[in-house]
Amino acid sequence: MLPRADDEVSGPIISQVRRFAARAIDARAIDRDAAIPREVLSGLAELGLFGLTLPEAFGGSGCSLATACGVIAELARFDRSVAVTLGLHLGLGTRGLTAFGTRAQHERYLPGLASGACLAAFAATESGAGSDLSTLQTNASDVGAGLRVNGEKIYVTNGGLAGLYTIAVATPGLGGSARGQSLLLIERGDPGLQVAPEEHKLGLRGSSTTGLVFDSMLLPHERVLGEASGGARELGIILSWGRTLMSAGCCGAARAALEKVASHLSTRRQFGRPLAALEVVREQVALLTARVFAMEALVDEVSRESEKALLVRSLAAKVFSSEGAWAIVDGAIQLHGGLGFIEDTGLALLLRDVRVTRIFEGANDVLLAHLGASELLQTSPPPRAALSEATASAALASAAAALASASPEALASPSAAALASASPEALASAAAGAEALAQQVDALQKSLQARFRIGVFRQPRWLHRLGAACVWREAIDAALRRARASGRADEVAQVSLLTQAARAAVSTLSAEPPPRELYDLCLRESLPRPEGR
Amino acid sequence: MRPDPTATVDDRVLYIISQLVPVQPSQIRAEQRLREDLGMDSVGSMELLSMLAEELDLDIGVEDITEVHTVGATIALAKTFLARKAG
Ligand SMILES: Cc1cc2nc3c(=O)[nH]c(=O)nc-3n(C[C@H](O)[C@H](O)[C@H](O)COP(=O)(O)OP(=O)(O)OC[C@H]3O[C@@H](n4cnc5c(N)ncnc54)[C@H](O)[C@@H]3O)c2cc1C
């Protein structure tokens, strides 16, 4: 669970959300109708959830990002469209206004946003500017009487529902900057704004996604949010909140899939035995369980970070949780057999809904390269105790053996055995594994620095690999800290098990990849290399 | 157009910047900030230094650099490393 159920602030709110969601949310109906019923939205509003992270002075509850993540994770266990609608409002939709808005902007917008009378949306993506947001074409120029805005945005979550849009535009010349970007606040009723029809999507069908057209709009100067032409920096801060909330939704979806697996496997019998007794099945479920644990640990930890640390750590949380959620829902379908493919089980919907999370809020491959570069830019990584490879491997093997001999119930639900305290040896071995993993990542980084010098920043495939290695290290470290805090034997064992997978993955990532020319040759006919950079 | 190897360091730096952002070398000035004025993020500015090292054949390590914030600082950095190389 994310955060832990005993968290003083979040616990009661999350319990309320769970009761409401169990009673009011019908995920299959939302998917079928491609809309969230009014009563669900008004129910969220009555619970005060639209104001959860907004300042108390304007009708919000002033809760932390961590609490909001707990709420989004809980909602995502019931329906991802509802979680995305609220998550977008609390994250990308209102974070900019809360953090950078003027007093007048707060007074004008926050009360309506906090009560849920007005929903928020955020629009950066354009048809020509997706992963690379430095090339925005939508622009605003100062025409004396105000700002003239022209352009189009695509894929705007909450686009059809929102009353307030934060948009990122190019503002050459504004604030004395040659190529600056700025954030603007657009109201639904502003003349010159057109909201395009709803998109038809693979998943998240209940979540509104539209385009926006700005046709020679004239906006008052007061609609600039934050610093004129300071948009690129502000965008980074807003996106890091949005990513973290989205990651929490991935945790909820993965947890829902895992719950379905446990209940299915404990009743389904084949070969004269419950599936839960089959060794290969048990290994798979243990790994899925460990992965969800690490996702929750990482996202919860990241959601408590300072604004600065969140900028980088949210990248790892986003990639790990979205890749994890996809793998876990896929694994859950596999373990359900044919039943998993049938809509009634709810897994098919989870899979369709989770697919986009590897793409939106920054495509994972783009974020990985960015993370790899950020790692290289970090001047002082946290110090770690040295530990030999051999010790780590031996310790890992013993912890994995302990997990393999655990009872079936211990894997399916937190039984008394699972809740028992981990032995000091198990804890030490989990820590040793995490340490060895960190050393592997460190070695990869050092080897790249020595080999390419500053030129490493023009080695996207190595940056990508280093980023992926960092994601594993971040996840294992967070999981270890959470397991250490609880002292639970099952959690410590999960960390050890997942660390084995992480170490194997990082070994592969550190190996020399085939030369570029080999790939080019493979693609000679189908996709010749384009000219230029 | 790509400046020849005898061009000044300033011209060569401006050319490299123009390869990374859609701005003509003639419009780039020393006081411009890489991020706010030219839209480059911290990773972009490292890519710039990396291209610079290649173009001017400089041996720059990741540990050698601090973030540069302006075009002028980038030119100055290139000159420092050129001087180090010369002597
Ligand atoms: C349902 C939905 C909701 C969305 N909501 C919003 C919203 O509310 N606001 C908003 O502004 N945007 C939103 N988006 C847009 C989303 O953030 C973008 O789709 C995403 O950032 C990717 O951009 P793109 O689609 O242009 O893909 P492209 O940039 O065209 O990239 C396509 C693919 O190419 C690969 N790729 C690209 N660049 C690199 C690289 N440097 N290295 C390695 N691989 C690379 C990746 O595999 C990537 O997925 C939404 C999208 C969807 C589908």
XYZ file of C-alpha atoms and ligand atoms in Angstrom:
673
model
C 0.000 0.000 0.000
C 1.112 3.510 -0.684
C 1.647 5.168 1.719
C 1.420 2.662 4.589
C -2.113 2.315 5.995
C -0.931 3.520 9.385
C 0.183 6.863 7.997
C -1.580 9.325 10.283
C -2.654 11.879 7.707
C -3.204 9.711 4.672
C -4.669 6.618 6.310
C -8.152 7.990 7.133
C -8.472 9.802 3.787
C -7.515 6.675 1.882
C -10.018 4.583 3.837
C -12.757 7.058 2.932
C -11.734 6.952 -0.706
C -11.795 3.154 -0.663
C -15.318 3.042 0.761
C -16.524 5.580 -1.779
C -14.849 3.860 -4.728
C -16.142 0.420 -3.780
C -19.670 1.785 -3.651
C -19.734 4.267 -6.524
C -17.203 3.299 -9.201
C -18.077 0.791 -11.914
C -14.963 0.543 -14.070
C -16.517 -1.524 -16.814
C -19.441 0.885 -17.200
C -17.007 3.811 -17.388
C -15.016 1.998 -20.075
C -18.157 1.064 -22.016
C -19.657 4.576 -21.868
C -16.289 6.313 -22.321
C -17.291 8.741 -19.608
C -17.201 9.069 -15.839
C -20.718 9.510 -14.427
C -21.495 12.940 -12.956
C -22.262 11.325 -9.595
C -18.727 9.940 -9.384
C -17.198 13.338 -10.053
C -19.532 15.017 -7.579
C -18.733 12.277 -5.066
C -15.027 13.023 -5.402
C -15.840 16.701 -4.935
C -17.895 15.994 -1.789
C -14.939 14.131 -0.350
C -12.885 17.266 -0.975
C -10.490 15.434 -3.271
C -10.261 18.134 -5.943
C -8.817 20.428 -3.301
C -6.603 17.829 -1.668
C -3.276 19.508 -2.442
C -4.549 23.048 -2.888
C -3.877 25.661 -0.184
C -6.251 25.711 2.776
C -6.642 29.476 2.446
C -8.535 28.879 -0.794
C -10.712 25.959 0.224
C -8.216 23.149 -0.270
C -6.839 20.730 2.314
C -3.171 21.604 1.863
C -2.180 17.925 1.857
C 1.186 16.729 0.638
C 2.060 15.105 -2.658
C 2.540 11.861 -0.711
C -1.039 11.911 0.532
C -2.315 12.702 -2.949
C -0.312 9.754 -4.269
C -1.979 7.507 -1.701
C -5.392 8.663 -2.891
C -4.574 8.231 -6.575
C -3.148 4.748 -5.988
C -6.314 3.773 -4.128
C -8.596 5.113 -6.864
C -6.548 3.336 -9.525
C -7.283 0.021 -7.793
C -10.912 0.631 -8.765
C -10.662 2.567 -12.019
C -7.758 4.188 -13.809
C -9.811 6.759 -15.732
C -11.109 8.210 -12.476
C -7.589 8.181 -11.026
C -6.179 9.947 -14.095
C -8.921 12.582 -14.096
C -8.265 13.499 -10.477
C -4.504 12.963 -10.720
C -4.191 15.303 -13.671
C -6.214 17.944 -11.849
C -4.033 17.709 -8.731
C -0.763 17.400 -10.635
C -0.203 18.957 -14.033
C -3.500 20.855 -13.852
C -3.046 22.850 -10.658
C 0.569 22.472 -9.549
C 1.743 25.391 -11.672
C -1.000 27.681 -10.416
C -0.355 26.757 -6.777
C 3.417 27.080 -7.043
C 3.810 30.060 -9.367
C 0.468 31.879 -9.379
C -0.002 35.426 -8.136
C -2.321 36.269 -5.275
C -4.902 37.521 -7.789
C -4.666 34.318 -9.832
C -5.072 32.240 -6.681
C -8.126 34.216 -5.621
C -9.700 33.952 -9.043
C -9.190 30.237 -9.677
C -8.291 28.207 -6.608
C -11.663 28.209 -4.788
C -13.476 26.752 -7.816
C -10.698 24.263 -8.455
C -10.667 23.162 -4.810
C -14.407 22.587 -4.671
C -14.417 20.644 -7.925
C -16.718 23.156 -9.598
C -13.897 23.725 -12.085
C -11.546 21.010 -13.326
C -7.990 21.690 -14.457
C -6.071 20.534 -17.522
C -2.568 21.039 -18.840
C -1.479 21.321 -22.451
C 2.096 21.156 -23.683
C 2.066 18.510 -26.440
C 1.596 19.575 -30.066
C 1.567 17.615 -33.300
C 5.181 18.680 -33.933
C 6.358 18.818 -30.326
C 5.938 15.672 -28.232
C 9.032 14.260 -26.592
C 10.935 17.379 -27.611
C 9.029 20.251 -26.063
C 11.705 22.781 -26.992
C 10.106 23.243 -30.407
C 6.632 24.468 -29.432
C 4.845 26.226 -32.279
C 1.914 27.568 -30.284
C 3.012 31.083 -29.507
C 2.033 34.242 -27.733
C 3.233 37.691 -28.661
C 2.798 40.937 -26.827
C 0.506 43.211 -28.836
C 0.233 45.960 -26.226
C -3.408 45.351 -25.347
C -2.528 41.825 -24.303
C -1.038 38.603 -25.582
C -2.045 37.274 -28.976
C -2.114 33.462 -28.862
C -2.160 31.186 -31.883
C -1.658 27.471 -32.247
C -2.955 24.024 -31.405
C -2.461 21.466 -28.673
C -3.212 17.766 -28.815
C -3.940 14.975 -26.331
C -5.096 17.196 -23.510
C -6.260 15.081 -20.563
C -9.431 16.561 -19.006
C -9.648 18.708 -22.160
C -13.415 18.225 -22.478
C -14.151 18.690 -18.782
C -11.832 21.463 -17.694
C -12.679 25.037 -16.887
C -9.026 26.087 -16.630
C -6.082 25.127 -18.836
C -2.414 25.735 -18.122
C -0.704 25.836 -21.507
C 2.960 25.995 -22.500
C 3.701 28.336 -25.402
C 6.667 29.857 -27.181
C 7.030 33.524 -26.275
C 9.951 34.854 -28.306
C 10.870 38.297 -27.074
C 8.722 38.185 -23.932
C 10.696 39.046 -20.789
C 13.693 39.843 -23.018
C 14.266 36.192 -23.932
C 15.007 35.222 -27.540
C 13.570 31.709 -27.449
C 11.680 31.630 -24.187
C 8.649 29.609 -23.289
C 5.923 30.712 -20.923
C 2.937 29.214 -19.184
C -0.464 30.807 -19.725
C -3.797 30.330 -17.999
C -6.720 29.880 -20.383
C -10.345 29.857 -19.269
C -12.896 27.645 -20.942
C -14.994 30.639 -21.966
C -12.169 32.711 -23.454
C -13.033 33.907 -26.988
C -10.902 32.168 -29.593
C -10.576 28.875 -27.718
C -11.995 25.773 -29.363
C -12.081 22.401 -27.659
C -11.758 19.607 -30.239
C -13.879 16.421 -30.081
C -12.938 13.546 -27.773
C -10.283 11.097 -28.986
C -11.123 7.388 -29.223
C -8.490 5.491 -27.284
C -7.163 2.008 -26.553
C -7.692 2.538 -22.838
C -8.476 5.215 -20.279
C -11.686 5.643 -22.191
C -13.460 7.364 -19.349
C -10.719 9.979 -19.174
C -11.356 12.963 -21.440
C -8.674 13.570 -24.112
C -9.136 16.384 -26.623
C -7.201 18.866 -28.697
C -7.320 22.624 -28.159
C -7.221 25.317 -30.844
C -6.199 28.901 -30.071
C -7.379 31.090 -32.884
C -5.889 34.534 -32.539
C -6.922 34.735 -28.901
C -6.305 37.979 -27.070
C -5.424 37.322 -23.446
C -4.807 39.897 -20.716
C -1.177 40.073 -19.562
C -2.277 38.817 -16.131
C -2.753 35.369 -17.615
C 0.971 34.700 -17.704
C 1.638 32.101 -15.008
C 4.973 32.524 -13.255
C 7.890 34.272 -14.837
C 7.510 35.473 -18.438
C 9.737 33.147 -20.490
C 10.559 31.118 -17.387
C 8.283 28.389 -18.673
C 10.931 25.746 -19.316
C 12.026 25.690 -15.662
C 8.455 25.832 -14.363
C 7.417 23.095 -16.765
C 10.044 20.804 -15.265
C 8.668 21.330 -11.764
C 5.061 20.784 -12.846
C 5.927 17.656 -14.827
C 7.754 16.132 -11.871
C 4.575 16.367 -9.755
C 2.439 15.002 -12.551
C 4.778 12.073 -13.134
C 4.798 11.155 -9.468
C 1.011 11.124 -9.233
C 0.812 9.088 -12.406
C 3.322 6.644 -10.937
C 1.066 6.243 -7.908
C -1.755 5.273 -10.256
C 0.499 2.571 -11.703
C 1.040 1.202 -8.190
C -2.728 1.018 -7.643
C -3.316 -0.766 -10.946
C -0.511 -3.229 -10.260
C -1.809 -3.903 -6.750
C -5.300 -4.565 -8.175
C -3.857 -7.060 -10.661
C -1.882 -8.802 -7.934
C -4.967 -9.130 -5.743
C -6.776 -10.785 -8.618
C -3.857 -13.184 -9.083
C -3.857 -14.213 -5.424
C -7.575 -14.891 -5.351
C -7.509 -16.786 -8.651
C -4.494 -18.937 -7.893
C -5.697 -20.006 -4.493
C -8.909 -21.502 -5.934
C -7.989 -22.635 -9.443
C -6.881 -26.303 -9.589
C -5.052 -28.044 -12.423
C -3.005 -31.260 -12.423
C -4.839 -32.209 -9.254
C -3.398 -29.299 -7.313
C -4.114 -25.621 -6.760
C -2.113 -23.539 -9.247
C -0.647 -21.805 -6.189
C 1.241 -25.010 -5.436
C 3.097 -25.115 -8.766
C 6.742 -24.140 -8.453
C 7.011 -22.114 -11.653
C 3.810 -20.268 -10.822
C 5.076 -19.488 -7.337
C 8.316 -18.103 -8.651
C 6.459 -15.847 -11.036
C 4.041 -14.560 -8.399
C 6.847 -13.934 -5.937
C 8.629 -11.792 -8.482
C 5.473 -9.848 -9.318
C 4.832 -9.324 -5.609
C 8.361 -8.099 -5.076
C 8.057 -5.712 -7.968
C 4.833 -4.147 -6.680
C 6.447 -3.759 -3.272
C 9.409 -1.937 -4.803
C 7.135 0.251 -6.932
C 5.161 1.336 -3.889
C 8.301 1.924 -1.863
C 9.907 4.027 -4.577
C 6.857 6.113 -5.418
C 6.056 6.764 -1.767
C 9.632 7.799 -1.072
C 9.889 10.003 -4.148
C 6.566 11.693 -3.343
C 8.141 12.967 -0.106
C 11.143 14.533 -1.863
C 12.028 18.206 -2.047
C 11.128 20.050 -5.243
C 14.716 19.818 -6.486
C 15.196 16.111 -5.827
C 11.778 15.366 -7.292
C 12.935 16.700 -10.667
C 15.245 13.716 -11.144
C 13.843 11.051 -8.849
C 10.361 11.321 -10.376
C 11.891 10.087 -13.645
C 12.951 6.822 -12.033
C 9.616 6.447 -10.253
C 7.726 7.003 -13.492
C 9.726 4.548 -15.540
C 9.879 1.847 -12.870
C 6.208 2.023 -11.985
C 4.854 2.209 -15.530
C 7.081 -0.593 -16.825
C 6.279 -2.549 -13.671
C 2.532 -2.048 -13.927
C 2.575 -3.197 -17.541
C 4.602 -6.309 -16.686
C 2.492 -7.119 -13.638
C -0.857 -6.794 -15.400
C 0.508 -8.833 -18.295
C 1.793 -11.451 -15.843
C -1.559 -11.486 -14.075
C -3.342 -12.166 -17.360
C -0.926 -15.003 -18.093
C -1.530 -16.563 -14.696
C -5.299 -16.380 -15.248
C -4.964 -18.312 -18.503
C -7.865 -17.822 -20.944
C -9.911 -16.202 -18.216
C -7.486 -13.294 -18.117
C -8.334 -12.449 -21.701
C -12.048 -12.176 -20.941
C -13.239 -8.683 -20.044
C -15.248 -9.872 -17.011
C -12.047 -10.498 -15.057
C -11.154 -6.808 -15.246
C -7.566 -7.550 -16.240
C -8.084 -6.747 -19.905
C -9.250 -3.275 -18.920
C -6.307 -2.840 -16.555
C -3.958 -3.754 -19.398
C -5.549 -1.360 -21.882
C -5.559 1.410 -19.303
C -1.969 0.912 -18.228
C -0.462 0.843 -21.711
C -0.281 4.586 -22.174
C 1.597 5.138 -18.941
C 4.833 4.080 -20.655
C 4.199 6.851 -23.185
C 2.571 9.848 -21.572
C 4.190 12.148 -19.021
C 7.333 11.547 -21.096
C 7.966 8.386 -23.130
C 10.075 6.027 -21.003
C 12.927 5.758 -23.485
C 13.264 9.524 -23.524
C 13.204 9.731 -19.732
C 15.823 7.007 -19.377
C 18.347 8.898 -21.484
C 17.581 12.010 -19.466
C 18.059 10.110 -16.233
C 21.374 8.705 -17.419
C 22.590 12.205 -18.246
C 21.349 13.556 -14.911
C 23.252 10.829 -13.097
C 26.445 11.904 -14.819
C 25.765 15.513 -13.875
C 25.384 14.712 -10.202
C 28.543 15.951 -8.597
C 28.396 14.070 -5.303
C 26.601 10.724 -5.227
C 25.736 9.457 -1.737
C 28.619 7.493 -0.142
C 28.143 3.749 0.202
C 29.922 1.105 2.247
C 32.166 -1.204 0.247
C 31.206 -4.860 -0.023
C 32.660 -7.723 -2.003
C 30.846 -9.408 -4.885
C 31.204 -12.839 -3.334
C 29.614 -11.843 -0.031
C 26.707 -10.231 -1.832
C 26.033 -13.229 -4.057
C 26.152 -15.725 -1.197
C 23.848 -13.587 0.903
C 21.416 -13.203 -1.968
C 21.279 -16.917 -2.610
C 20.394 -17.659 1.016
C 17.634 -15.053 1.064
C 16.149 -16.384 -2.187
C 16.168 -19.912 -0.770
C 14.262 -18.686 2.290
C 11.609 -17.152 0.045
C 11.252 -20.266 -2.101
C 10.495 -22.378 0.978
C 7.846 -19.964 2.313
C 4.299 -21.342 2.554
C 1.817 -20.671 -0.317
C -0.306 -18.543 2.030
C 2.669 -16.380 2.882
C 2.968 -15.468 -0.767
C -0.724 -14.927 -1.401
C -1.565 -12.876 1.678
C 0.251 -11.319 4.620
C -0.096 -14.253 7.011
C 1.453 -14.488 10.436
C 4.539 -16.155 8.947
C 5.038 -13.375 6.433
C 4.593 -10.699 9.043
C 7.207 -12.234 11.312
C 10.370 -10.207 11.735
C 13.182 -10.739 9.305
C 16.315 -12.254 10.758
C 19.349 -9.981 11.028
C 21.063 -12.249 8.473
C 18.243 -11.818 5.972
C 18.346 -8.064 6.419
C 22.107 -7.998 6.063
C 21.939 -10.094 2.930
C 19.300 -7.841 1.362
C 21.467 -4.836 2.155
C 24.498 -6.587 0.696
C 22.639 -7.252 -2.537
C 21.535 -3.640 -2.829
C 25.086 -2.515 -2.184
C 26.475 -4.813 -4.863
C 23.902 -3.499 -7.301
C 24.874 0.090 -6.523
C 28.491 -0.799 -7.172
C 27.587 -2.272 -10.540
C 25.838 0.976 -11.505
C 28.753 2.997 -10.226
C 31.182 0.914 -12.246
C 29.122 1.414 -15.383
C 29.085 5.170 -14.854
C 32.828 5.353 -14.228
C 33.629 3.235 -17.249
C 31.526 5.498 -19.476
C 33.202 8.620 -18.104
C 36.647 7.159 -18.670
C 35.843 5.921 -22.136
C 33.940 8.839 -23.650
C 34.972 11.747 -21.401
C 32.534 14.641 -21.957
C 31.491 12.982 -25.213
C 29.338 10.617 -23.136
C 26.543 13.172 -23.440
C 26.398 12.394 -27.146
C 26.058 8.661 -26.566
C 22.277 8.326 -26.265
C 22.274 4.595 -26.154
C 24.733 4.540 -23.254
C 22.848 7.298 -21.470
C 19.722 5.211 -21.899
C 21.441 2.141 -20.457
C 22.878 4.059 -17.554
C 19.425 5.536 -16.905
C 17.883 2.067 -16.858
C 20.553 0.866 -14.436
C 19.859 3.856 -12.165
C 16.154 3.030 -12.155
C 16.934 -0.427 -10.781
C 19.249 0.976 -8.139
C 16.682 3.586 -7.039
C 13.944 0.981 -6.803
C 15.984 -1.524 -4.847
C 17.328 1.106 -2.468
C 13.818 2.411 -1.750
C 12.456 -1.101 -1.303
C 15.281 -1.956 1.071
C 14.624 1.137 3.167
C 10.926 0.293 3.385
C 11.585 -3.343 4.255
C 14.159 -2.347 6.827
C 11.673 0.029 8.435
C 8.988 -2.638 8.690
C 11.374 -5.463 9.517
C 8.912 -7.872 7.884
C 10.413 -11.150 6.725
C 8.364 -11.298 3.526
C 9.325 -7.777 2.486
C 13.002 -8.336 3.134
C 12.826 -11.530 1.090
C 11.087 -9.642 -1.729
C 13.902 -7.130 -1.804
C 16.482 -9.904 -2.045
C 14.603 -11.648 -4.801
C 14.100 -8.522 -6.867
C 17.720 -7.543 -6.361
C 18.779 -10.711 -8.155
C 16.676 -9.713 -11.146
C 18.031 -6.170 -10.950
C 21.639 -7.335 -10.878
C 21.128 -9.560 -13.890
C 19.484 -6.670 -15.734
C 22.296 -4.262 -14.891
C 24.904 -6.805 -16.016
C 23.207 -6.962 -19.396
C 22.952 -3.180 -19.546
C 26.660 -2.854 -18.795
C 27.753 -5.233 -21.546
C 28.996 -3.808 -24.824
C 26.020 -3.650 -27.203
C 26.369 -4.773 -30.815
C 27.850 -2.029 -33.018
C 25.600 0.590 -34.557
C 26.548 -0.699 -38.006
C 24.929 -4.049 -37.270
C 21.619 -2.348 -36.565
C 21.980 -0.224 -39.679
C 22.612 -3.293 -41.751
C 19.513 -4.988 -40.335
C 17.489 -1.954 -41.346
C 19.210 -1.252 -44.654
C 16.094 -2.057 -46.681
C 13.277 -1.286 -44.279
C 14.486 1.839 -42.484
C 17.651 3.435 -43.901
C 19.366 5.885 -41.531
C 18.136 9.448 -42.219
C 20.686 12.126 -43.119
C 21.855 14.657 -40.533
C 22.191 14.675 -36.740
C 27.897 27.306 -43.210
C 30.444 25.350 -41.217
C 33.422 27.571 -40.285
C 36.829 26.284 -41.439
C 39.414 25.189 -38.847
C 41.153 28.583 -39.005
C 38.006 30.444 -37.914
C 38.016 32.062 -34.467
C 36.990 30.054 -31.437
C 34.012 32.377 -31.034
C 32.733 31.616 -34.533
C 33.185 27.909 -34.094
C 31.299 27.932 -30.786
C 28.457 29.966 -32.292
C 28.243 27.523 -35.178
C 27.990 24.553 -32.835
C 25.247 26.253 -30.828
C 23.343 26.883 -34.055
C 23.484 23.135 -34.711
C 21.696 22.488 -31.439
C 19.067 25.220 -31.424
C 17.209 26.732 -34.374
C 18.962 30.118 -34.242
C 21.349 31.570 -36.843
C 24.966 32.084 -35.621
C 24.619 35.792 -36.430
C 21.753 36.072 -33.906
C 23.659 34.485 -31.052
C 25.346 36.848 -28.603
C 27.760 36.306 -25.738
C 25.379 37.491 -23.035
C 22.600 35.120 -24.029
C 21.672 32.487 -21.458
C 21.678 28.922 -22.737
C 18.507 28.005 -20.922
C 16.273 31.050 -20.812
C 17.344 32.638 -24.100
C 18.241 29.641 -26.207
C 15.936 27.026 -24.707
C 18.653 24.513 -23.787
C 18.288 22.398 -20.649
C 21.203 21.193 -18.514
C 21.603 18.044 -20.572
C 21.521 20.127 -23.772
C 24.321 22.305 -22.489
C 26.408 19.188 -21.796
C 25.728 18.032 -25.347
C 27.027 21.414 -26.470
C 30.254 20.995 -24.492
C 30.577 17.515 -25.852
C 30.330 18.762 -29.460
C 32.784 21.477 -28.626
C 35.320 18.955 -27.336
C 34.995 16.978 -30.533
C 35.150 19.985 -32.863
C 38.147 21.589 -31.144
C 39.792 18.302 -30.211
C 39.739 19.064 -26.497
C 40.142 16.544 -23.726
C 37.329 17.433 -21.340
C 36.228 15.019 -18.644
C 32.788 14.963 -17.048
C 34.478 15.729 -13.736
C 36.141 18.838 -15.221
C 32.998 20.741 -15.987
C 30.673 22.885 -14.027
C 27.440 23.900 -15.655
C 27.873 26.794 -18.058
C 25.001 29.241 -18.219
C 25.768 31.664 -21.036
C 27.196 31.678 -24.539
C 30.085 33.820 -23.285
C 30.902 31.309 -20.546
C 30.928 28.529 -23.108
C 33.397 30.427 -25.286
C 35.561 31.172 -22.250
C 35.547 27.501 -21.275
C 36.607 26.483 -24.778
C 39.456 28.975 -24.627
C 40.597 27.711 -21.228
C 40.806 24.157 -22.489
C 42.544 25.252 -25.699
C 45.152 27.105 -23.651
C 45.599 24.043 -21.422
C 46.106 21.929 -24.523
C 48.660 24.372 -25.963
C 50.808 24.504 -22.941
C -4.060 9.491 -23.489
C -3.035 10.577 -23.546
C -3.118 11.650 -22.669
C -2.176 12.672 -22.730
N -2.317 13.771 -21.912
C -1.516 14.847 -22.082
C -1.764 16.059 -21.388
O -2.682 16.142 -20.546
N -0.975 17.132 -21.646
C 0.045 17.055 -22.548
O 0.726 18.066 -22.757
N 0.324 15.926 -23.224
C -0.448 14.826 -23.025
N -0.205 13.661 -23.733
C 0.916 13.624 -24.653
C 2.058 12.742 -24.180
O 2.717 13.315 -23.091
C 2.979 12.500 -25.398
O 2.252 11.629 -26.250
C 4.308 11.902 -25.013
O 5.091 12.846 -24.315
C 5.096 11.411 -26.242
O 5.130 12.364 -27.257
P 4.715 11.941 -28.749
O 3.383 11.263 -28.656
O 4.791 13.134 -29.597
O 5.769 10.880 -29.176
P 7.132 11.121 -30.034
O 7.893 12.244 -29.449
O 6.760 11.201 -31.452
O 7.903 9.782 -29.762
C 7.430 8.519 -30.232
C 8.297 7.422 -29.683
O 9.624 7.556 -30.198
C 10.573 7.143 -29.241
N 11.467 8.279 -28.948
C 11.258 9.587 -29.166
N 12.318 10.314 -28.797
C 13.237 9.464 -28.326
C 14.552 9.604 -27.768
N 15.147 10.801 -27.616
N 15.213 8.486 -27.384
C 14.648 7.264 -27.512
N 13.405 7.072 -28.031
C 12.702 8.153 -28.423
C 9.779 6.692 -28.009
O 9.543 5.305 -28.102
C 8.481 7.433 -28.171
O 7.411 6.790 -27.492
C -1.116 12.608 -23.662
C -1.019 11.499 -24.514
C -1.953 10.501 -24.475
C -1.849 9.352 -25.433
